[in-house]
Short mmCIF file of C-alpha atoms in Angstrom, two decimals:
data_model
loop_
_atom_site.label_atom_id
_atom_site.label_comp_id
_atom_site.label_asym_id
_atom_site.label_seq_id
_atom_site.Cartn_x
_atom_site.Cartn_y
_atom_site.Cartn_z
CA UNK A 1 92.78 101.18 103.62
CA UNK A 2 93.01 98.75 100.71
CA UNK A 3 95.17 99.09 97.60
CA UNK A 4 94.43 97.84 94.11
CA UNK A 5 97.15 95.35 93.15
CA UNK A 6 97.84 97.46 90.07
CA UNK A 7 99.08 100.23 92.37
CA UNK A 8 101.81 98.00 93.80
CA UNK A 9 105.03 97.22 91.89
CA UNK A 10 106.12 93.68 91.12
CA UNK A 11 102.93 91.72 90.40
CA UNK A 12 102.88 89.47 87.28
CA UNK A 13 100.61 90.82 84.55
CA UNK A 14 98.76 87.50 84.27
CA UNK A 15 97.95 87.67 87.99
CA UNK A 16 96.50 91.18 87.56
CA UNK A 17 94.35 90.01 84.64
CA UNK A 18 93.27 86.94 86.63
CA UNK A 19 92.07 89.23 89.42
CA UNK A 20 90.59 92.11 87.42
CA UNK A 21 89.99 90.98 83.81
CA UNK A 22 89.40 87.23 83.77
CA UNK A 23 88.22 87.12 80.14
CA UNK A 24 91.78 87.83 79.05
CA UNK A 25 93.06 84.66 80.73
CA UNK A 26 90.12 82.26 80.51
CA UNK A 27 91.92 80.11 77.91
CA UNK A 28 94.43 79.17 80.63
CA UNK A 29 92.06 78.66 83.56
CA UNK A 30 88.96 76.49 83.58
CA UNK A 31 87.09 78.30 86.33
CA UNK A 32 86.63 81.93 87.37
CA UNK A 33 86.96 82.28 91.15
CA UNK A 34 84.56 85.27 91.08
CA UNK A 35 81.76 83.32 89.40
CA UNK A 36 79.86 82.07 92.44
CA UNK A 37 76.99 80.88 90.25
CA UNK A 38 79.24 78.02 89.11
CA UNK A 39 80.37 76.98 92.59
CA UNK A 40 77.63 74.43 93.24
CA UNK A 41 78.15 72.62 89.93
CA UNK A 42 81.88 72.58 90.61
CA UNK A 43 81.36 71.07 94.07
CA UNK A 44 79.15 68.33 92.63
CA UNK A 45 81.79 67.41 90.03
CA UNK A 46 84.51 67.15 92.66
CA UNK A 47 82.33 65.08 94.99
CA UNK A 48 81.20 62.72 92.21
CA UNK A 49 84.67 62.11 90.80
CA UNK A 50 86.55 61.66 94.06
CA UNK A 51 84.86 58.63 95.76
CA UNK A 52 85.97 56.30 92.97
CA UNK A 53 89.42 56.15 94.58
CA UNK A 54 89.75 53.31 97.01
CA UNK A 55 91.48 54.68 100.10
CA UNK A 56 90.44 56.11 103.46
CA UNK A 57 91.73 59.68 103.58
CA UNK A 58 90.38 60.21 107.09
CA UNK A 59 92.30 57.19 108.34
CA UNK A 60 95.54 58.32 106.66
CA UNK A 61 95.37 61.77 108.24
CA UNK A 62 94.46 60.25 111.62
CA UNK A 63 97.65 58.19 111.41
CA UNK A 64 99.65 61.32 110.61
CA UNK A 65 98.19 62.94 113.75
CA UNK A 66 99.01 59.97 116.00
CA UNK A 67 101.65 61.98 117.93
CA UNK A 68 99.31 64.95 118.48
CA UNK A 69 96.22 65.70 120.51
CA UNK A 70 94.15 67.67 118.02
CA UNK A 71 91.43 70.10 119.03
CA UNK A 72 87.78 69.10 118.71
CA UNK A 73 87.54 71.27 115.61
CA UNK A 74 90.46 69.51 113.94
CA UNK A 75 89.19 66.09 114.98
CA UNK A 76 85.76 66.88 113.56
CA UNK A 77 87.35 67.92 110.26
CA UNK A 78 89.26 64.63 110.11
CA UNK A 79 85.98 62.76 110.70
CA UNK A 80 84.23 64.79 108.00
CA UNK A 81 86.64 63.36 105.42
CA UNK A 82 84.80 60.05 105.73
CA UNK A 83 81.87 61.64 103.91
CA UNK A 84 81.63 61.87 100.12
CA UNK A 85 80.18 65.33 100.66
CA UNK A 86 83.36 66.71 102.20
CA UNK A 87 85.55 68.95 100.04
CA UNK A 88 88.95 70.43 100.78
CA UNK A 89 90.18 74.01 100.59
CA UNK A 90 93.89 73.43 100.14
CA UNK A 91 96.96 75.58 100.39
CA UNK A 92 100.62 74.73 100.74
CA UNK A 93 104.10 76.13 101.03
CA UNK A 94 107.75 75.20 101.35
CA UNK A 95 108.89 74.34 104.86
CA UNK A 96 110.33 77.76 105.73
CA UNK A 97 112.20 77.87 109.04
CA UNK A 98 110.01 79.40 111.75
CA UNK A 99 107.16 79.44 109.23
CA UNK A 100 108.92 81.47 106.55
CA UNK A 101 107.55 84.84 105.35
CA UNK A 102 104.27 86.23 106.65
CA UNK A 103 102.39 85.26 103.50
CA UNK A 104 102.40 81.63 104.69
CA UNK A 105 100.25 82.76 107.62
CA UNK A 106 97.93 84.65 105.28
CA UNK A 107 97.54 81.68 102.92
CA UNK A 108 96.48 79.44 105.79
CA UNK A 109 94.07 81.98 107.29
CA UNK A 110 92.54 82.59 103.84
CA UNK A 111 91.88 78.85 103.47
CA UNK A 112 90.35 78.65 106.95
CA UNK A 113 88.09 81.66 106.42
CA UNK A 114 87.08 80.49 102.95
CA UNK A 115 85.94 77.18 104.49
CA UNK A 116 83.84 79.09 107.00
CA UNK A 117 82.31 81.21 104.25
CA UNK A 118 81.44 78.16 102.14
CA UNK A 119 80.06 76.20 105.11
CA UNK A 120 77.60 79.01 105.85
CA UNK A 121 76.28 79.04 102.27
CA UNK A 122 76.37 75.45 100.97
CA UNK A 123 74.64 73.14 103.43
CA UNK A 124 74.90 70.08 101.21
CA UNK A 125 78.69 69.97 101.54
CA UNK A 126 81.35 70.03 104.24
CA UNK A 127 84.51 72.08 103.76
CA UNK A 128 87.80 71.49 105.55
CA UNK A 129 91.05 73.51 105.32
CA UNK A 130 94.14 71.46 104.44
CA UNK A 131 97.79 72.46 104.38
CA UNK A 132 99.85 70.40 101.91
CA UNK A 133 103.45 70.17 103.17
CA UNK A 134 105.88 70.72 100.32
CA UNK A 135 108.61 68.69 101.99
CA UNK A 136 109.92 67.14 98.76
CA UNK A 137 111.26 70.50 97.60
CA UNK A 138 115.06 70.60 97.74
CA UNK A 139 115.89 74.33 97.63
CA UNK A 140 117.54 74.68 101.05
CA UNK A 141 118.44 78.35 100.56
CA UNK A 142 114.78 79.32 100.14
CA UNK A 143 113.73 77.89 103.51
CA UNK A 144 116.73 78.43 105.78
CA UNK A 145 116.37 82.10 106.77
CA UNK A 146 113.95 84.60 108.25
CA UNK A 147 113.67 88.38 107.98
CA UNK A 148 113.14 90.66 110.99
CA UNK A 149 113.75 94.28 112.00
CA UNK A 150 116.71 94.66 114.34
CA UNK A 151 117.22 97.03 117.29
CA UNK A 152 118.00 99.87 114.86
CA UNK A 153 114.75 99.20 112.96
CA UNK A 154 116.69 97.96 109.95
CA UNK A 155 115.77 94.88 107.94
CA UNK A 156 118.02 91.95 108.80
CA UNK A 157 118.15 88.40 107.48
CA UNK A 158 118.97 85.66 110.00
CA UNK A 159 120.25 82.44 108.44
CA UNK A 160 120.37 78.90 109.65
CA UNK A 161 123.52 77.58 108.00
CA UNK A 162 125.45 74.39 108.43
CA UNK A 163 128.29 72.53 106.80
CA UNK A 164 126.70 70.30 104.21
CA UNK A 165 127.99 67.98 101.51
CA UNK A 166 128.13 68.98 97.86
CA UNK A 167 124.90 67.07 97.24
CA UNK A 168 123.07 68.85 100.08
CA UNK A 169 121.10 71.01 97.67
CA UNK A 170 119.69 67.79 96.18
CA UNK A 171 118.22 66.49 99.44
CA UNK A 172 114.50 66.99 100.04
CA UNK A 173 114.23 69.72 102.66
CA UNK A 174 111.68 67.71 104.61
CA UNK A 175 114.35 65.08 105.27
CA UNK A 176 117.09 67.45 106.48
CA UNK A 177 117.76 67.28 110.22
CA UNK A 178 118.95 70.25 112.24
CA UNK A 179 122.45 70.16 113.69
CA UNK A 180 123.81 72.00 116.72
CA UNK A 181 124.06 75.03 114.41
CA UNK A 182 120.36 75.67 115.07
CA UNK A 183 121.44 77.04 118.47
CA UNK A 184 123.50 79.73 116.69
CA UNK A 185 120.38 80.65 114.71
CA UNK A 186 118.44 81.27 117.92
CA UNK A 187 121.36 83.16 119.48
CA UNK A 188 121.27 85.57 116.57
CA UNK A 189 117.51 85.99 116.93
CA UNK A 190 117.96 86.81 120.64
CA UNK A 191 120.65 89.36 119.81
CA UNK A 192 118.58 90.93 117.04
CA UNK A 193 115.07 91.24 118.48
CA UNK A 194 114.14 93.72 121.19
CA UNK A 195 113.53 91.89 124.46
CA UNK A 196 109.86 91.97 125.50
CA UNK A 197 107.60 90.18 127.94
CA UNK A 198 106.90 87.62 125.19
CA UNK A 199 110.44 86.92 123.96
CA UNK A 200 111.42 84.13 126.33
CA UNK A 201 108.25 82.09 125.84
CA UNK A 202 108.34 82.45 122.04
CA UNK A 203 111.97 81.39 121.77
CA UNK A 204 111.55 78.49 124.19
CA UNK A 205 108.59 77.26 122.18
CA UNK A 206 110.46 77.52 118.87
CA UNK A 207 113.51 75.83 120.37
CA UNK A 208 111.25 72.95 121.36
CA UNK A 209 110.29 72.52 117.69
CA UNK A 210 113.57 73.45 116.01
CA UNK A 211 116.22 71.47 117.83
CA UNK A 212 119.21 69.31 116.91
CA UNK A 213 118.03 66.01 115.47
CA UNK A 214 114.58 67.29 114.42
CA UNK A 215 113.83 67.62 110.72
CA UNK A 216 112.64 70.69 108.85
CA UNK A 217 109.35 68.91 108.24
CA UNK A 218 108.71 67.78 111.82
CA UNK A 219 109.51 71.23 113.21
CA UNK A 220 107.29 72.92 110.62
CA UNK A 221 104.39 70.56 111.40
CA UNK A 222 104.70 71.25 115.13
CA UNK A 223 104.72 75.00 114.52
CA UNK A 224 101.65 74.88 112.27
CA UNK A 225 99.86 72.62 114.73
CA UNK A 226 100.59 75.03 117.59
CA UNK A 227 99.37 78.07 115.64
CA UNK A 228 96.40 76.72 113.70
CA UNK A 229 95.02 73.60 115.40
CA UNK A 230 92.38 75.68 117.19
CA UNK A 231 91.07 76.80 113.79
CA UNK A 232 90.70 73.19 112.58
CA UNK A 233 93.53 73.20 110.03
CA UNK A 234 94.48 69.74 108.73
CA UNK A 235 98.18 69.27 107.97
CA UNK A 236 98.85 66.68 105.26
CA UNK A 237 102.26 65.09 104.65
CA UNK A 238 102.57 63.81 101.05
CA UNK A 239 105.96 62.22 101.88
CA UNK A 240 104.05 59.70 104.01
CA UNK A 241 104.40 56.15 102.65
CA UNK A 242 100.63 55.66 102.37
CA UNK A 243 100.33 58.88 100.37
CA UNK A 244 103.05 57.68 98.00
CA UNK A 245 101.26 54.33 97.63
CA UNK A 246 98.13 56.19 96.51
CA UNK A 247 100.15 58.14 93.93
CA UNK A 248 101.59 55.09 92.16
CA UNK A 249 99.10 55.34 89.22
CA UNK A 250 100.03 59.03 88.76
CA UNK A 251 103.76 58.30 88.78
CA UNK A 252 103.37 55.39 86.35
CA UNK A 253 101.28 57.40 83.92
CA UNK A 254 103.77 60.26 84.00
CA UNK A 255 106.66 57.91 83.16
CA UNK A 256 104.71 56.02 80.50
CA UNK A 257 103.11 59.01 78.76
CA UNK A 258 105.67 61.76 79.43
CA UNK A 259 106.02 62.67 75.74
CA UNK A 260 102.30 63.40 75.39
CA UNK A 261 102.30 65.32 78.68
CA UNK A 262 105.30 67.43 77.70
CA UNK A 263 103.92 68.15 74.23
CA UNK A 264 100.61 69.42 75.63
CA UNK A 265 102.22 71.59 78.30
CA UNK A 266 104.70 73.06 75.80
CA UNK A 267 101.83 74.09 73.51
CA UNK A 268 100.09 75.96 76.31
CA UNK A 269 103.37 77.44 77.51
CA UNK A 270 104.18 78.74 74.02
CA UNK A 271 100.80 80.48 73.81
CA UNK A 272 101.28 81.82 77.30
CA UNK A 273 104.75 83.13 76.42
CA UNK A 274 103.29 85.18 73.56
CA UNK A 275 100.88 86.97 75.87
CA UNK A 276 102.53 86.93 79.29
CA UNK A 277 105.39 84.85 80.61
CA UNK A 278 105.64 81.11 81.20
CA UNK A 279 106.50 80.80 84.88
CA UNK A 280 107.76 77.22 84.75
CA UNK A 281 110.46 75.84 82.48
CA UNK A 282 108.97 72.63 81.08
CA UNK A 283 110.96 69.44 81.71
CA UNK A 284 110.58 66.22 79.65
CA UNK A 285 109.63 64.20 82.77
CA UNK A 286 107.92 65.71 85.81
CA UNK A 287 109.30 63.24 88.35
CA UNK A 288 112.24 63.07 90.73
CA UNK A 289 113.87 59.95 92.12
CA UNK A 290 115.50 60.01 95.56
CA UNK A 291 118.29 57.82 96.89
CA UNK A 292 120.81 58.15 99.72
CA UNK A 293 122.67 60.88 97.80
CA UNK A 294 119.71 63.17 97.19
CA UNK A 295 116.82 63.94 94.88
CA UNK A 296 117.44 63.76 91.13
CA UNK A 297 115.32 64.70 88.13
CA UNK A 298 114.47 61.79 85.83
CA UNK A 299 115.45 62.45 82.20
CA UNK A 300 114.67 60.44 79.06
CA UNK A 301 117.45 58.91 76.95
CA UNK A 302 117.41 57.04 73.64
CA UNK A 303 117.39 53.72 75.49
CA UNK A 304 115.23 54.64 78.51
CA UNK A 305 115.82 57.02 81.40
CA UNK A 306 118.61 58.35 83.60
CA UNK A 307 119.02 60.51 86.69
CA UNK A 308 120.19 64.03 85.91
CA UNK A 309 123.80 64.52 86.94
CA UNK A 310 124.37 60.83 87.69
CA UNK A 311 125.42 57.76 85.72
CA UNK A 312 122.33 55.85 86.79
CA UNK A 313 120.10 54.49 84.03
CA UNK A 314 116.75 52.69 83.98
CA UNK A 315 114.54 51.08 81.40
CA UNK A 316 110.84 51.93 81.38
CA UNK A 317 110.01 48.55 82.93
CA UNK A 318 112.60 49.04 85.66
CA UNK A 319 111.15 52.43 86.59
CA UNK A 320 107.60 51.11 86.60
CA UNK A 321 108.74 48.26 88.86
CA UNK A 322 110.48 50.73 91.21
CA UNK A 323 107.33 52.85 91.40
CA UNK A 324 105.38 49.75 92.34
CA UNK A 325 107.81 48.55 95.00
CA UNK A 326 109.41 51.81 96.22
CA UNK A 327 106.92 54.66 95.61
CA UNK A 328 108.40 56.58 98.56
CA UNK A 329 111.49 57.26 96.42
CA UNK A 330 109.50 59.23 93.81
CA UNK A 331 108.23 62.79 94.02
CA UNK A 332 106.61 65.26 91.59
CA UNK A 333 108.10 68.47 90.26
CA UNK A 334 106.21 71.75 90.32
CA UNK A 335 104.06 70.85 87.28
CA UNK A 336 102.95 67.48 88.59
CA UNK A 337 102.62 68.41 92.28
CA UNK A 338 99.11 69.97 91.99
CA UNK A 339 97.89 66.89 90.11
CA UNK A 340 99.22 64.66 92.92
CA UNK A 341 97.63 66.92 95.51
CA UNK A 342 94.22 66.83 93.85
CA UNK A 343 94.43 63.09 93.17
CA UNK A 344 94.68 62.49 96.92
CA UNK A 345 92.47 65.32 98.18
CA UNK A 346 88.93 66.27 97.05
CA UNK A 347 90.13 69.81 96.33
CA UNK A 348 87.42 72.35 95.60
CA UNK A 349 89.71 75.38 95.97
CA UNK A 350 93.43 75.92 96.03
CA UNK A 351 94.51 79.10 97.82
CA UNK A 352 97.56 80.48 96.03
CA UNK A 353 99.74 83.55 95.85
CA UNK A 354 100.51 85.61 92.72
CA UNK A 355 103.34 83.36 91.48
CA UNK A 356 101.29 80.20 91.99
CA UNK A 357 98.34 81.68 90.11
CA UNK A 358 100.77 82.57 87.32
CA UNK A 359 102.16 79.03 87.02
CA UNK A 360 98.72 77.40 87.23
CA UNK A 361 98.20 78.88 83.75
CA UNK A 362 100.45 76.08 82.43
CA UNK A 363 98.71 73.26 84.32
CA UNK A 364 95.34 72.80 82.61
CA UNK A 365 96.65 70.15 80.16
CA UNK A 366 97.98 68.09 83.09
CA UNK A 367 94.57 68.02 84.76
CA UNK A 368 92.93 66.99 81.48
CA UNK A 369 95.50 64.27 80.78
CA UNK A 370 95.10 62.78 84.26
CA UNK A 371 91.31 63.17 84.14
CA UNK A 372 91.24 65.19 87.37
CA UNK A 373 88.86 68.08 87.97
CA UNK A 374 90.84 71.30 88.30
CA UNK A 375 90.20 73.23 91.54
CA UNK A 376 89.20 76.87 91.58
CA UNK A 377 92.35 78.90 92.23
CA UNK A 378 91.50 81.38 94.96
CA UNK A 379 93.87 84.34 95.59
CA UNK A 380 95.31 84.41 99.08
CA UNK A 381 94.73 87.55 101.10
CA UNK A 382 97.56 90.07 100.95
CA UNK A 383 98.30 92.20 104.01
CA UNK A 384 100.60 94.88 105.40
CA UNK A 385 100.60 95.16 109.20
CA UNK A 386 100.99 98.77 110.36
CA UNK A 387 102.08 99.51 113.90
CA UNK A 388 100.60 102.56 115.63
CA UNK A 389 103.95 104.36 115.79
CA UNK A 390 104.49 103.80 112.08
CA UNK A 391 100.96 105.03 111.32
CA UNK A 392 101.67 108.24 113.29
CA UNK A 393 104.79 108.78 111.19
CA UNK A 394 102.81 108.20 108.00
CA UNK A 395 100.28 110.81 109.13
CA UNK A 396 103.05 113.24 110.13
CA UNK A 397 104.62 113.14 106.66
CA UNK A 398 101.24 112.93 104.88
CA UNK A 399 102.10 109.56 103.35
CA UNK A 400 99.86 106.70 102.32
CA UNK A 401 100.99 103.10 101.87
CA UNK A 402 101.40 103.45 98.12
CA UNK A 403 103.91 106.29 98.64
CA UNK A 404 106.17 103.96 100.63
CA UNK A 405 106.62 101.40 97.83
CA UNK A 406 109.85 102.96 96.53
CA UNK A 407 113.54 102.58 97.39
CA UNK A 408 114.33 103.80 100.91
CA UNK A 409 116.78 106.50 99.78
CA UNK A 410 114.26 107.80 97.28
CA UNK A 411 111.64 108.09 100.02
CA UNK A 412 114.06 109.89 102.36
CA UNK A 413 115.09 112.41 99.68
CA UNK A 414 111.51 113.08 98.71
CA UNK A 415 110.27 113.66 102.27
CA UNK A 416 113.26 115.76 103.35
CA UNK A 417 112.85 117.93 100.24
CA UNK A 418 109.19 118.46 101.11
CA UNK A 419 109.81 119.46 104.74
CA UNK A 420 113.07 121.34 104.31
CA UNK A 421 113.66 124.99 103.33
CA UNK A 422 117.22 124.08 102.45
CA UNK A 423 116.84 123.11 98.81
CA UNK A 424 120.45 122.25 98.11
CA UNK A 425 119.73 120.61 94.75
CA UNK A 426 118.09 123.71 93.34
CA UNK A 427 120.68 126.07 94.84
CA UNK A 428 123.73 124.23 93.49
CA UNK A 429 122.10 123.66 90.11
CA UNK A 430 121.54 127.38 89.79
CA UNK A 431 125.16 128.13 90.74
CA UNK A 432 126.48 125.55 88.25
CA UNK A 433 124.30 126.95 85.46
CA UNK A 434 125.60 130.46 86.13
CA UNK A 435 129.21 129.25 86.19
CA UNK A 436 128.66 127.38 82.92
CA UNK A 437 127.34 130.47 81.15
CA UNK A 438 130.21 132.59 82.49
CA UNK A 439 132.86 130.07 81.45
CA UNK A 440 131.35 129.71 77.96
CA UNK A 441 131.76 133.46 77.41
CA UNK A 442 135.26 133.47 78.92
CA UNK A 443 136.30 130.50 76.78
CA UNK A 444 135.20 132.24 73.58
CA UNK A 445 137.34 135.31 74.30
CA UNK A 446 140.37 133.29 75.46
CA UNK A 447 140.19 130.99 72.46
CA UNK A 448 140.58 134.00 70.15
CA UNK A 449 143.71 135.07 72.06
CA UNK A 450 145.28 131.62 72.40
CA UNK A 451 143.76 128.18 71.75
CA UNK A 452 145.64 126.65 74.70
CA UNK A 453 143.96 129.14 77.04
CA UNK A 454 140.57 127.78 75.95
CA UNK A 455 141.61 124.27 77.04
CA UNK A 456 142.96 125.63 80.32
CA UNK A 457 139.63 127.32 81.05
CA UNK A 458 137.80 123.99 80.56
CA UNK A 459 140.09 122.30 83.08
CA UNK A 460 139.54 125.15 85.51
CA UNK A 461 135.77 124.78 85.08
CA UNK A 462 135.94 121.03 85.82
CA UNK A 463 138.01 121.72 88.94
CA UNK A 464 135.51 124.32 90.20
CA UNK A 465 132.62 121.91 89.55
CA UNK A 466 134.40 119.23 91.59
CA UNK A 467 134.73 121.69 94.46
CA UNK A 468 131.03 122.54 94.10
CA UNK A 469 130.11 118.84 94.21
CA UNK A 470 132.16 118.38 97.38
CA UNK A 471 130.50 121.43 98.92
CA UNK A 472 127.07 120.13 97.88
CA UNK A 473 127.76 116.78 99.60
CA UNK A 474 128.74 118.62 102.78
CA UNK A 475 125.57 120.75 102.54
CA UNK A 476 123.39 117.64 102.05
CA UNK A 477 124.99 116.00 105.08
CA UNK A 478 124.27 119.15 107.08
CA UNK A 479 120.61 118.99 105.99
CA UNK A 480 120.49 115.33 107.07
CA UNK A 481 121.93 116.19 110.47
CA UNK A 482 119.35 118.94 110.80
CA UNK A 483 116.55 116.45 110.01
CA UNK A 484 118.11 113.44 111.71
CA UNK A 485 115.01 112.63 113.74
CA UNK A 486 112.76 112.76 110.68
CA UNK A 487 115.14 110.55 108.69
CA UNK A 488 115.08 107.93 111.46
CA UNK A 489 111.28 107.93 111.31
CA UNK A 490 111.28 107.65 107.51
CA UNK A 491 113.78 104.79 107.66
CA UNK A 492 111.56 102.97 110.13
CA UNK A 493 108.52 103.49 107.90
CA UNK A 494 110.39 102.01 104.94
CA UNK A 495 111.93 99.11 106.89
CA UNK A 496 108.59 98.18 108.45
CA UNK A 497 106.31 98.54 105.42
CA UNK A 498 108.66 97.91 102.48
CA UNK A 499 111.62 95.95 103.90
CA UNK A 500 114.38 95.12 101.46
CA UNK A 501 112.34 96.93 98.79
CA UNK A 502 109.59 94.32 98.78
CA UNK A 503 106.19 93.83 100.39
CA UNK A 504 106.33 93.22 104.13
CA UNK A 505 104.55 89.87 103.75
CA UNK A 506 107.34 88.59 101.49
CA UNK A 507 110.19 89.64 103.78
CA UNK A 508 109.28 89.58 107.48
CA UNK A 509 108.68 86.55 109.68
CA UNK A 510 105.73 86.30 112.11
CA UNK A 511 108.12 86.16 115.09
CA UNK A 512 108.90 89.87 114.71
CA UNK A 513 105.30 90.90 115.40
CA UNK A 514 104.51 88.11 117.86
CA UNK A 515 107.53 89.20 119.91
CA UNK A 516 106.07 92.72 120.21
CA UNK A 517 102.37 91.97 120.58
CA UNK A 518 102.08 88.40 121.86
CA UNK A 519 100.37 85.35 120.35
CA UNK A 520 96.98 87.14 120.40
CA UNK A 521 98.10 88.99 117.28
CA UNK A 522 97.21 85.88 115.22
CA UNK A 523 93.57 86.13 116.35
CA UNK A 524 93.55 89.82 115.46
CA UNK A 525 94.80 89.10 111.95
CA UNK A 526 92.32 86.24 111.62
CA UNK A 527 89.42 88.47 112.71
CA UNK A 528 90.32 91.37 110.44
CA UNK A 529 91.52 89.48 107.39
CA UNK A 530 89.32 90.09 104.35
CA UNK A 531 89.12 87.25 101.87
CA UNK A 532 86.55 88.74 99.49
CA UNK A 533 88.06 92.14 98.58
CA UNK A 534 90.87 90.88 96.32
CA UNK A 535 92.99 93.89 97.12
CA UNK A 536 96.04 94.52 99.28
CA UNK A 537 94.78 95.12 102.83
CA UNK A 538 96.24 96.98 105.79
CA UNK A 539 95.71 95.95 109.42
CA UNK A 540 96.66 98.44 112.13
CA UNK A 541 98.19 96.97 115.28
#
């Protein structure tokens, strides 16, 4: 069963129009992902523009894979990058611990399956899936936890936390190394997940990646390699020194022409704000500079530039010289990152989620200013995994997936009301109404005898209503005890399909399902994932 995105709460309006009514948003996006008639022309533009850059992408990625033994499929994809006819289908994500939310899995599988689809239909080109590691991001809190269901089938967040300096939130996540505290993280996972025949192997594997001394980036790369190497996924590290060397012209242009860049993006953002919502707050300069203390946004001053929050200043010439000699210390912000990505990679498609599609609406001026062909933004597949036991409960209560997308308590009250003969709400409302009518008449008569008696009757009424409320609470608790088994089933439905009042793919980590069904579950998702429906899909386990 698939759901139209409009039936699900929380999606940005611009994303819905991008999917279902592209004409409304075509001023913000150059290419319509549904218009397959334009694909071939788009591929030719990418292929023609890309070879002018003088670097060997295949060699760079081979170097990044020097510590791995890639599958034949991955090795073939690396070799294909030597050809001018090879195009990339790119996706990327922050370096979430243990892979982050499920949607990271779905983004990657969408890119892989899109490559397969294109390869079957466009013989003149090669297509390879590439994952762009967003290791320069410095939001530690966004990558340091996972969500699972615990032994009571309740949603639980498990955090990796450590004592860090005040500047820790400024450090690029890709450079943060795990401490001994990572062992506490795995202890909590072991205490939270139900033990199965797969648990020990999964945890041992993860502990081999996520261990004291390893970095967030290295562990993430090893995890992705383990899961997706057989599908031919190429993992690209833009923090690599050779990648930063390639990006020197981009960094220099951003510093030199930042006023023009900012002006153009602000114009588009203002138009966007009138119709939708500008996802990204525009900064004067779209570059960060990193030193031993962390990663700092570069800001313009009257005399030159400075690092935000620090007393460090540069002239334009000094910054240009630093870019030339120390490019590894520079990194793009969210507005410049896609430009950097598509300067290095011959990107035909970028596979993005709803928020990414929303912020790409602000990026067209950046592509024009840097003279880079904008990729087609392809929506990642969206999925809810439904276990057989949960599906039986849905059938029992005559629920569909859309019904579940409400607060848990609201779902419980609705279902119990529908299956229970004990309608306490209606009964107590009727009693209160009758009391109110009776007291109104009594108050009228007493008021004529003595005004103080009228006030006393009001206080008596309030006291009786308090007793009724207490009695109603006791009655509701009795109803819950009577339907305890059903409430447990409803709670499990909600926790599994709408954990923490959000889509499952945004809350749960892959480990929860792999622990129950084994590593073969990834192949099942891969086989059943639909990349051409552009709706929210369900896969029954």
